[in-house]
mmCIF file of C-alpha atoms in Angstrom:
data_model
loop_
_atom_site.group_PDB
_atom_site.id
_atom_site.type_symbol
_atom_site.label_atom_id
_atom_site.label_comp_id
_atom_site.label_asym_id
_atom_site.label_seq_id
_atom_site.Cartn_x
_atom_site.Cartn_y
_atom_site.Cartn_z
ATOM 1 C CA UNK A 1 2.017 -22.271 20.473
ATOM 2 C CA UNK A 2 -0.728 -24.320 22.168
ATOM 3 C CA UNK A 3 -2.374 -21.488 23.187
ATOM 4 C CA UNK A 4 -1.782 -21.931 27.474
ATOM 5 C CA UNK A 5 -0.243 -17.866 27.231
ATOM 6 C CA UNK A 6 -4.072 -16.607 25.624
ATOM 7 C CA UNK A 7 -5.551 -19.087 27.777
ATOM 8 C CA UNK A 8 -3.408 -17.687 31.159
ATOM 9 C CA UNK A 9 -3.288 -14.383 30.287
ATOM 10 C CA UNK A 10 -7.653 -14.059 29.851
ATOM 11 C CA UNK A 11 -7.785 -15.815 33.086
ATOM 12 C CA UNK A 12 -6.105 -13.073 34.648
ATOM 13 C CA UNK A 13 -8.411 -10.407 32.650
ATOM 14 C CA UNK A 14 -11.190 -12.784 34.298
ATOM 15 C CA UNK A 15 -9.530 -12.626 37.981
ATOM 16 C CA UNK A 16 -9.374 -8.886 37.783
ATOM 17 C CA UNK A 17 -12.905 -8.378 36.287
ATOM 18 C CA UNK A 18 -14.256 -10.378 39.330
ATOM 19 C CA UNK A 19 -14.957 -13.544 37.380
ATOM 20 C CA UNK A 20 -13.736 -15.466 40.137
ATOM 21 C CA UNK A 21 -14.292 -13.376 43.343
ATOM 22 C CA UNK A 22 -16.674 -16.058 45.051
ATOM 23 C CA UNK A 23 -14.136 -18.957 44.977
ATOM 24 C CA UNK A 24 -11.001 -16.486 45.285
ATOM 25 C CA UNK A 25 -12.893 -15.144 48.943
ATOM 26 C CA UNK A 26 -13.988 -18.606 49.783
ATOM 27 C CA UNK A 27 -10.368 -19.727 50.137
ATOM 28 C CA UNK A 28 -9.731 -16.709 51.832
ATOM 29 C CA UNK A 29 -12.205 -17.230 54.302
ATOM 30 C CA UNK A 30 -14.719 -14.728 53.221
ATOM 31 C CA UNK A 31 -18.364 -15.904 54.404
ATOM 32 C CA UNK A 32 -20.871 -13.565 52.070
ATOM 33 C CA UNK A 33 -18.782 -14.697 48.850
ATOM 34 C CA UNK A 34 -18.272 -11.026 47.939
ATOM 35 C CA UNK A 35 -15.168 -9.183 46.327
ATOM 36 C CA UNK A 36 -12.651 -7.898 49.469
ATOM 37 C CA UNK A 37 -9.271 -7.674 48.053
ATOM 38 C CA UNK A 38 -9.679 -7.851 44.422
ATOM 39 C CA UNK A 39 -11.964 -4.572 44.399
ATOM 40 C CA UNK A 40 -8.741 -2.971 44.347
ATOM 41 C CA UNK A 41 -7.708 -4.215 40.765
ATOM 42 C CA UNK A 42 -7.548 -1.564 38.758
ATOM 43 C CA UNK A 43 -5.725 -1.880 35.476
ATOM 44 C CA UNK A 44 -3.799 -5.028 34.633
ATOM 45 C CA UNK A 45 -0.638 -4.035 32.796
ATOM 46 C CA UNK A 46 2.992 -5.751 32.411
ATOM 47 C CA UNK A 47 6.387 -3.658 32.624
ATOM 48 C CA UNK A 48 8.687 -3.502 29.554
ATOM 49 C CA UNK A 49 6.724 -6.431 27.919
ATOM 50 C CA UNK A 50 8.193 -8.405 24.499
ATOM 51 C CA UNK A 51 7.048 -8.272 21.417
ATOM 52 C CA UNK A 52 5.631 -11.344 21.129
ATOM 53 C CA UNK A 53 3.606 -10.845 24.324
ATOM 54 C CA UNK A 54 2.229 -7.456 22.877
ATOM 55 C CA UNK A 55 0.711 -9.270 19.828
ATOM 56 C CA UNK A 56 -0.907 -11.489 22.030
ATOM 57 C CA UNK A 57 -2.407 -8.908 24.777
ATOM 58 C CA UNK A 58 -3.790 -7.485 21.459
ATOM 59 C CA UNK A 59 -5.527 -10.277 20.318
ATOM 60 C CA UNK A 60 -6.741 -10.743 23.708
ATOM 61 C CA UNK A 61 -7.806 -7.185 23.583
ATOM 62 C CA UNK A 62 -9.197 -6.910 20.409
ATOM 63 C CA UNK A 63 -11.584 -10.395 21.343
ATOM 64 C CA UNK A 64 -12.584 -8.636 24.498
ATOM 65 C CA UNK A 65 -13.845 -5.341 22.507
ATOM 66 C CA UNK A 66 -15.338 -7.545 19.767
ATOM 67 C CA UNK A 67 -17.198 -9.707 22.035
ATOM 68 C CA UNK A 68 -18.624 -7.110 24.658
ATOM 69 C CA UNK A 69 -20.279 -5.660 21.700
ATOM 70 C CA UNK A 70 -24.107 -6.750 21.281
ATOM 71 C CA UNK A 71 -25.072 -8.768 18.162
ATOM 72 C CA UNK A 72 -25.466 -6.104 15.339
ATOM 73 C CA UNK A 73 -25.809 -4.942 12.035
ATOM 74 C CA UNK A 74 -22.401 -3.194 12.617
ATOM 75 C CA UNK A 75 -20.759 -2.443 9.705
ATOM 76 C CA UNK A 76 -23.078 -1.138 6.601
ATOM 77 C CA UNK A 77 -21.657 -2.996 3.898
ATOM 78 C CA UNK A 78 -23.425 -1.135 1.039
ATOM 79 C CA UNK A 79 -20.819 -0.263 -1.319
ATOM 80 C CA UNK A 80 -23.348 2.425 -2.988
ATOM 81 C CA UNK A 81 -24.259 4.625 -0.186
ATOM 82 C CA UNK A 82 -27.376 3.804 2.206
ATOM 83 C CA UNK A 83 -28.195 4.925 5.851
ATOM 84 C CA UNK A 84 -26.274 4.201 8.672
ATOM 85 C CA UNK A 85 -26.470 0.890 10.719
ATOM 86 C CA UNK A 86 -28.178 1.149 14.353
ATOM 87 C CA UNK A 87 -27.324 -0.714 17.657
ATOM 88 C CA UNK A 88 -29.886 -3.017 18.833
ATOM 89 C CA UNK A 89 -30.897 -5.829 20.802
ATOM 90 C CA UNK A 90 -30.960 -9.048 17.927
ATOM 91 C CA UNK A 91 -33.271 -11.506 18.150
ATOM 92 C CA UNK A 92 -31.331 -15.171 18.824
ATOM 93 C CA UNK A 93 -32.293 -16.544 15.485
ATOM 94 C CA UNK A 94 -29.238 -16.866 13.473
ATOM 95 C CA UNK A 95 -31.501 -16.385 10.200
ATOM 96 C CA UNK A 96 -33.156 -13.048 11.653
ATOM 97 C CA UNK A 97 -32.022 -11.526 8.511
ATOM 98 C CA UNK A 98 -33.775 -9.356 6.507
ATOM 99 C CA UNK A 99 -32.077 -6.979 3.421
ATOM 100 C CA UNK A 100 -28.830 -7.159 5.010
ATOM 101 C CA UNK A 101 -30.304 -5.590 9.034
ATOM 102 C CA UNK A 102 -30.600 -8.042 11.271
ATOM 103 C CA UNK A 103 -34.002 -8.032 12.551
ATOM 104 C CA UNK A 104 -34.657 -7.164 16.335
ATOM 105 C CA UNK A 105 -37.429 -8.641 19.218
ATOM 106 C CA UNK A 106 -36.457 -5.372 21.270
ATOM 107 C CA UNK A 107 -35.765 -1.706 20.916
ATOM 108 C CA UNK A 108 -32.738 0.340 19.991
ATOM 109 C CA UNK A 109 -29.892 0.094 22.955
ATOM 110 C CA UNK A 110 -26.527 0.807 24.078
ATOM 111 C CA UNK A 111 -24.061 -2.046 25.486
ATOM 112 C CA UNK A 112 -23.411 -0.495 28.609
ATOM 113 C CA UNK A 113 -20.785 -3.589 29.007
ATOM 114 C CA UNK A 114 -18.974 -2.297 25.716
ATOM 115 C CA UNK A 115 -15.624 -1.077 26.169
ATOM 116 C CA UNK A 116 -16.069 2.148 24.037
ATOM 117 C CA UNK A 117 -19.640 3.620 22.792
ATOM 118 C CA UNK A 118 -21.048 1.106 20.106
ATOM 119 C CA UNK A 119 -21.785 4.184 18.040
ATOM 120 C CA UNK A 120 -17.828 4.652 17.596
ATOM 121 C CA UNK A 121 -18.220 1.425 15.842
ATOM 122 C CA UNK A 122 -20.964 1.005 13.401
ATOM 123 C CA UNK A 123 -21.839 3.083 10.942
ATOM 124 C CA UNK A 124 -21.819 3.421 7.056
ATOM 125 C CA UNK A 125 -17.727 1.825 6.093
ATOM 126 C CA UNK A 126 -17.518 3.733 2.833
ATOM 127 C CA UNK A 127 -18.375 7.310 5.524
ATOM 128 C CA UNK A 128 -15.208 9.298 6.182
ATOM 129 C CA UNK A 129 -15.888 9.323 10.202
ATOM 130 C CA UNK A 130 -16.385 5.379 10.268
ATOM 131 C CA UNK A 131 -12.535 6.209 10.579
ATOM 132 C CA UNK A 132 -12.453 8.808 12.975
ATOM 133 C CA UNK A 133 -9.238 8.107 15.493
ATOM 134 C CA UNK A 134 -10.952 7.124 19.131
ATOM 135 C CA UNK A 135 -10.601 10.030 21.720
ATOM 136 C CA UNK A 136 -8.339 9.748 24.660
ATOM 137 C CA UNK A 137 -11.756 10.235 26.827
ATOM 138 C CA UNK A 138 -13.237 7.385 25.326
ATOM 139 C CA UNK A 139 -9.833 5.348 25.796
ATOM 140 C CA UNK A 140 -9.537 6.468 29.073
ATOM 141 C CA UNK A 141 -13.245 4.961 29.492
ATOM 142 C CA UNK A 142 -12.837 2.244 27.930
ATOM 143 C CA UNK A 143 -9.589 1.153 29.775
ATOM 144 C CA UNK A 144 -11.284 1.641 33.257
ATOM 145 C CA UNK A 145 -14.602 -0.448 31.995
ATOM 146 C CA UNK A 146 -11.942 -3.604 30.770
ATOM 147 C CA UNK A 147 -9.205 -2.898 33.416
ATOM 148 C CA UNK A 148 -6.294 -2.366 30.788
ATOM 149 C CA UNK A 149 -4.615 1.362 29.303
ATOM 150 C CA UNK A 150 -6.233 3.222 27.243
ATOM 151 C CA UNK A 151 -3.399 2.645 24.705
ATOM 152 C CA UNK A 152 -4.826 -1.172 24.618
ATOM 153 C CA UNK A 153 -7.992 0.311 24.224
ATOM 154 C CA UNK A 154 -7.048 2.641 20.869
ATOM 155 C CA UNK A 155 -4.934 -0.809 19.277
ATOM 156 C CA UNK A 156 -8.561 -3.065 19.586
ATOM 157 C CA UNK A 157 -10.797 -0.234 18.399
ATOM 158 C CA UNK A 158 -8.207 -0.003 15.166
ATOM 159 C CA UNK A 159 -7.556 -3.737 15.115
ATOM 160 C CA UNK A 160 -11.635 -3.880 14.985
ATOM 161 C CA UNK A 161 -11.920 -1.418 12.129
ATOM 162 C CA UNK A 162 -9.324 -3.211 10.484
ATOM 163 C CA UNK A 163 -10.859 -6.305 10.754
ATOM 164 C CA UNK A 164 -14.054 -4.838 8.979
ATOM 165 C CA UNK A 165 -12.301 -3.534 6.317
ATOM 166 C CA UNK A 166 -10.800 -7.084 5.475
ATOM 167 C CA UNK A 167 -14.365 -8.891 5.613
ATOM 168 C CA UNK A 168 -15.440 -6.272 3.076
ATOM 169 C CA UNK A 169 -12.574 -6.660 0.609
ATOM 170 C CA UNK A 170 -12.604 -10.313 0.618
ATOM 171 C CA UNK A 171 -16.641 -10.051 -0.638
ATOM 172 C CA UNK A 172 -14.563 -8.679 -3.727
ATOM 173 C CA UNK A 173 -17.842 -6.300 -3.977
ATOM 174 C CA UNK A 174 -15.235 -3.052 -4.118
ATOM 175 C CA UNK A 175 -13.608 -1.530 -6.968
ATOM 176 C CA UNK A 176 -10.030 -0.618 -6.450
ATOM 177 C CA UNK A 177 -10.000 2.598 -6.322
ATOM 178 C CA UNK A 178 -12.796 2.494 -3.291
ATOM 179 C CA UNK A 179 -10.732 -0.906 -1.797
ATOM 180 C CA UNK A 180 -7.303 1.885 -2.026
ATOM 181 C CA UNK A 181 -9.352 4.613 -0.773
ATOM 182 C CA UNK A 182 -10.422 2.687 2.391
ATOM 183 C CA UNK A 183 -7.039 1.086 3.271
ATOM 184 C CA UNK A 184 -5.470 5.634 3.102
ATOM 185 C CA UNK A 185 -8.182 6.204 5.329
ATOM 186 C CA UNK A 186 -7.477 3.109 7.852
ATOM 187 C CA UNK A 187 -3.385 4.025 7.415
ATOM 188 C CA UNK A 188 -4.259 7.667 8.158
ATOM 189 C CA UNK A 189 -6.162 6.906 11.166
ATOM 190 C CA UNK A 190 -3.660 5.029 12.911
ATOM 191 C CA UNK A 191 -0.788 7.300 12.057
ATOM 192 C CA UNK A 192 -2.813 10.527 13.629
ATOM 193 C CA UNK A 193 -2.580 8.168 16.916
ATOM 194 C CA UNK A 194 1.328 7.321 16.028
ATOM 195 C CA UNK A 195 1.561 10.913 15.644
ATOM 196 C CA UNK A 196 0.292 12.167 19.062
ATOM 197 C CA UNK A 197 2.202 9.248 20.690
ATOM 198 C CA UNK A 198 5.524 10.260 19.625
ATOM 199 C CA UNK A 199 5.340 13.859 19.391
ATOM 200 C CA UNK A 200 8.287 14.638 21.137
ATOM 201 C CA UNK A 201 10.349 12.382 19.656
ATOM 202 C CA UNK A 202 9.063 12.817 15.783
ATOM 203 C CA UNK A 203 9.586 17.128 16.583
ATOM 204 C CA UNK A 204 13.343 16.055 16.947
ATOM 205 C CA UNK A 205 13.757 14.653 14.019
ATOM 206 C CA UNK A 206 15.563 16.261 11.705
ATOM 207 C CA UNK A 207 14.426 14.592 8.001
ATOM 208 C CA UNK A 208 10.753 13.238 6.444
ATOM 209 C CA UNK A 209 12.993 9.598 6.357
ATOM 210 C CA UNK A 210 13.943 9.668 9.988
ATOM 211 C CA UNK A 211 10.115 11.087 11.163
ATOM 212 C CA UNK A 212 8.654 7.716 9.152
ATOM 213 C CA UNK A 213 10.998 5.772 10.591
ATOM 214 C CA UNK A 214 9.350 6.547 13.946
ATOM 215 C CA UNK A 215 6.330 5.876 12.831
ATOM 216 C CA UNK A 216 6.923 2.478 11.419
#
């Protein structure tokens, strides 16, 4: 409730991503303060975890996808159609803000820190694809750039969207129908991943009840 589990549990995200391999190898005698036996963290993971500890790996999760991400216009907000946003280097005035694109002092790039491919993430909200399930490739990419399962990796990129979709209906800009229309598309995307999760178990179900009960 104080928040030491976040706090303990990012320190470990730090240990493993090397945060700390200079004092770690100092106390372990190392002499050219390089990584020796944490290069061989891979994936940080916990067996049979509770609930409780879930919601917070996702939060953790979700931050850590969130802010790996460079400052952008990521989410096209306009309600009435309009190009899709682009990924780019911001300038580090807050008020670099000009018709709702945040102006740049550099070219278009990539994040090559980002967990996932920025372009997954921004794009036009009201577009069909801004809901497009993330690929077990890009998962599987993801989870090796931030150390944790690709599973963690599919929860943040949904908890993201999800958190987009929010911002935008608390602007009260959307009609209801479009607000409705957005929250099917979010529900659909995460049930396609729900889906291909439980396969097996949902093809042994024998009624439309007992498959949604699966999926709750």
């Amino acid at each position: 409730r104080c928040g030491h589990g976040k706090i303990m549990l990012q320190t470990v995200y730090d240990v493993a991503a090397g945060l700390y391999d200079s004092i770690l190898n100092s106390k372990n005698g190392g002499d050219d303060g390089t990584a020796t036996l944490l290069q061989e963290v891979v994936e940080v993971n916990v067996e049979d975890p509770a609930p409780a500890f879930i919601c917070l790996r996702d939060r953790i999760d979700y931050e850590c996808l969130r802010d790996r991400l460079p400052r952008v216009d990521n989410i096209n907000k306009s309600v009435s159609g309009g190009s899709s946003s682009t990924v780019e280097e911001t300038s580090t005035d807050d008020n670099a803000v000009d018709g709702g694109n945040l102006k740049t002092t550099s070219s278009t790039t990539e994040a090559t820190d980002s967990l996932i491919n920025v372009k997954l993430i921004t794009g036009d909200i009201m577009d069909p694809s801004f809901f497009t399930p993330l690929s077990d490739n890009d998962a599987t990419r993801g989870g090796v750039k931030g150390r944790i399962t690709p599973r963690q990796v599919q929860i943040a990129y949904e908890l993201y969207k999800l958190d987009a979709l929010e911002k935008l209906i608390e602007e009260g800009e959307l009609e209801e129908e479009k607000v409705e229309l957005l929250q099917k598309r979010y529900r659909l995307m995460v049930k396609k991943r729900l889906v291909k999760l439980y396969q097996e178990d949902i093809g042994l179900c024998k009624s439309k009840t007992e498959k949604q009960g699966k999926l709750a």
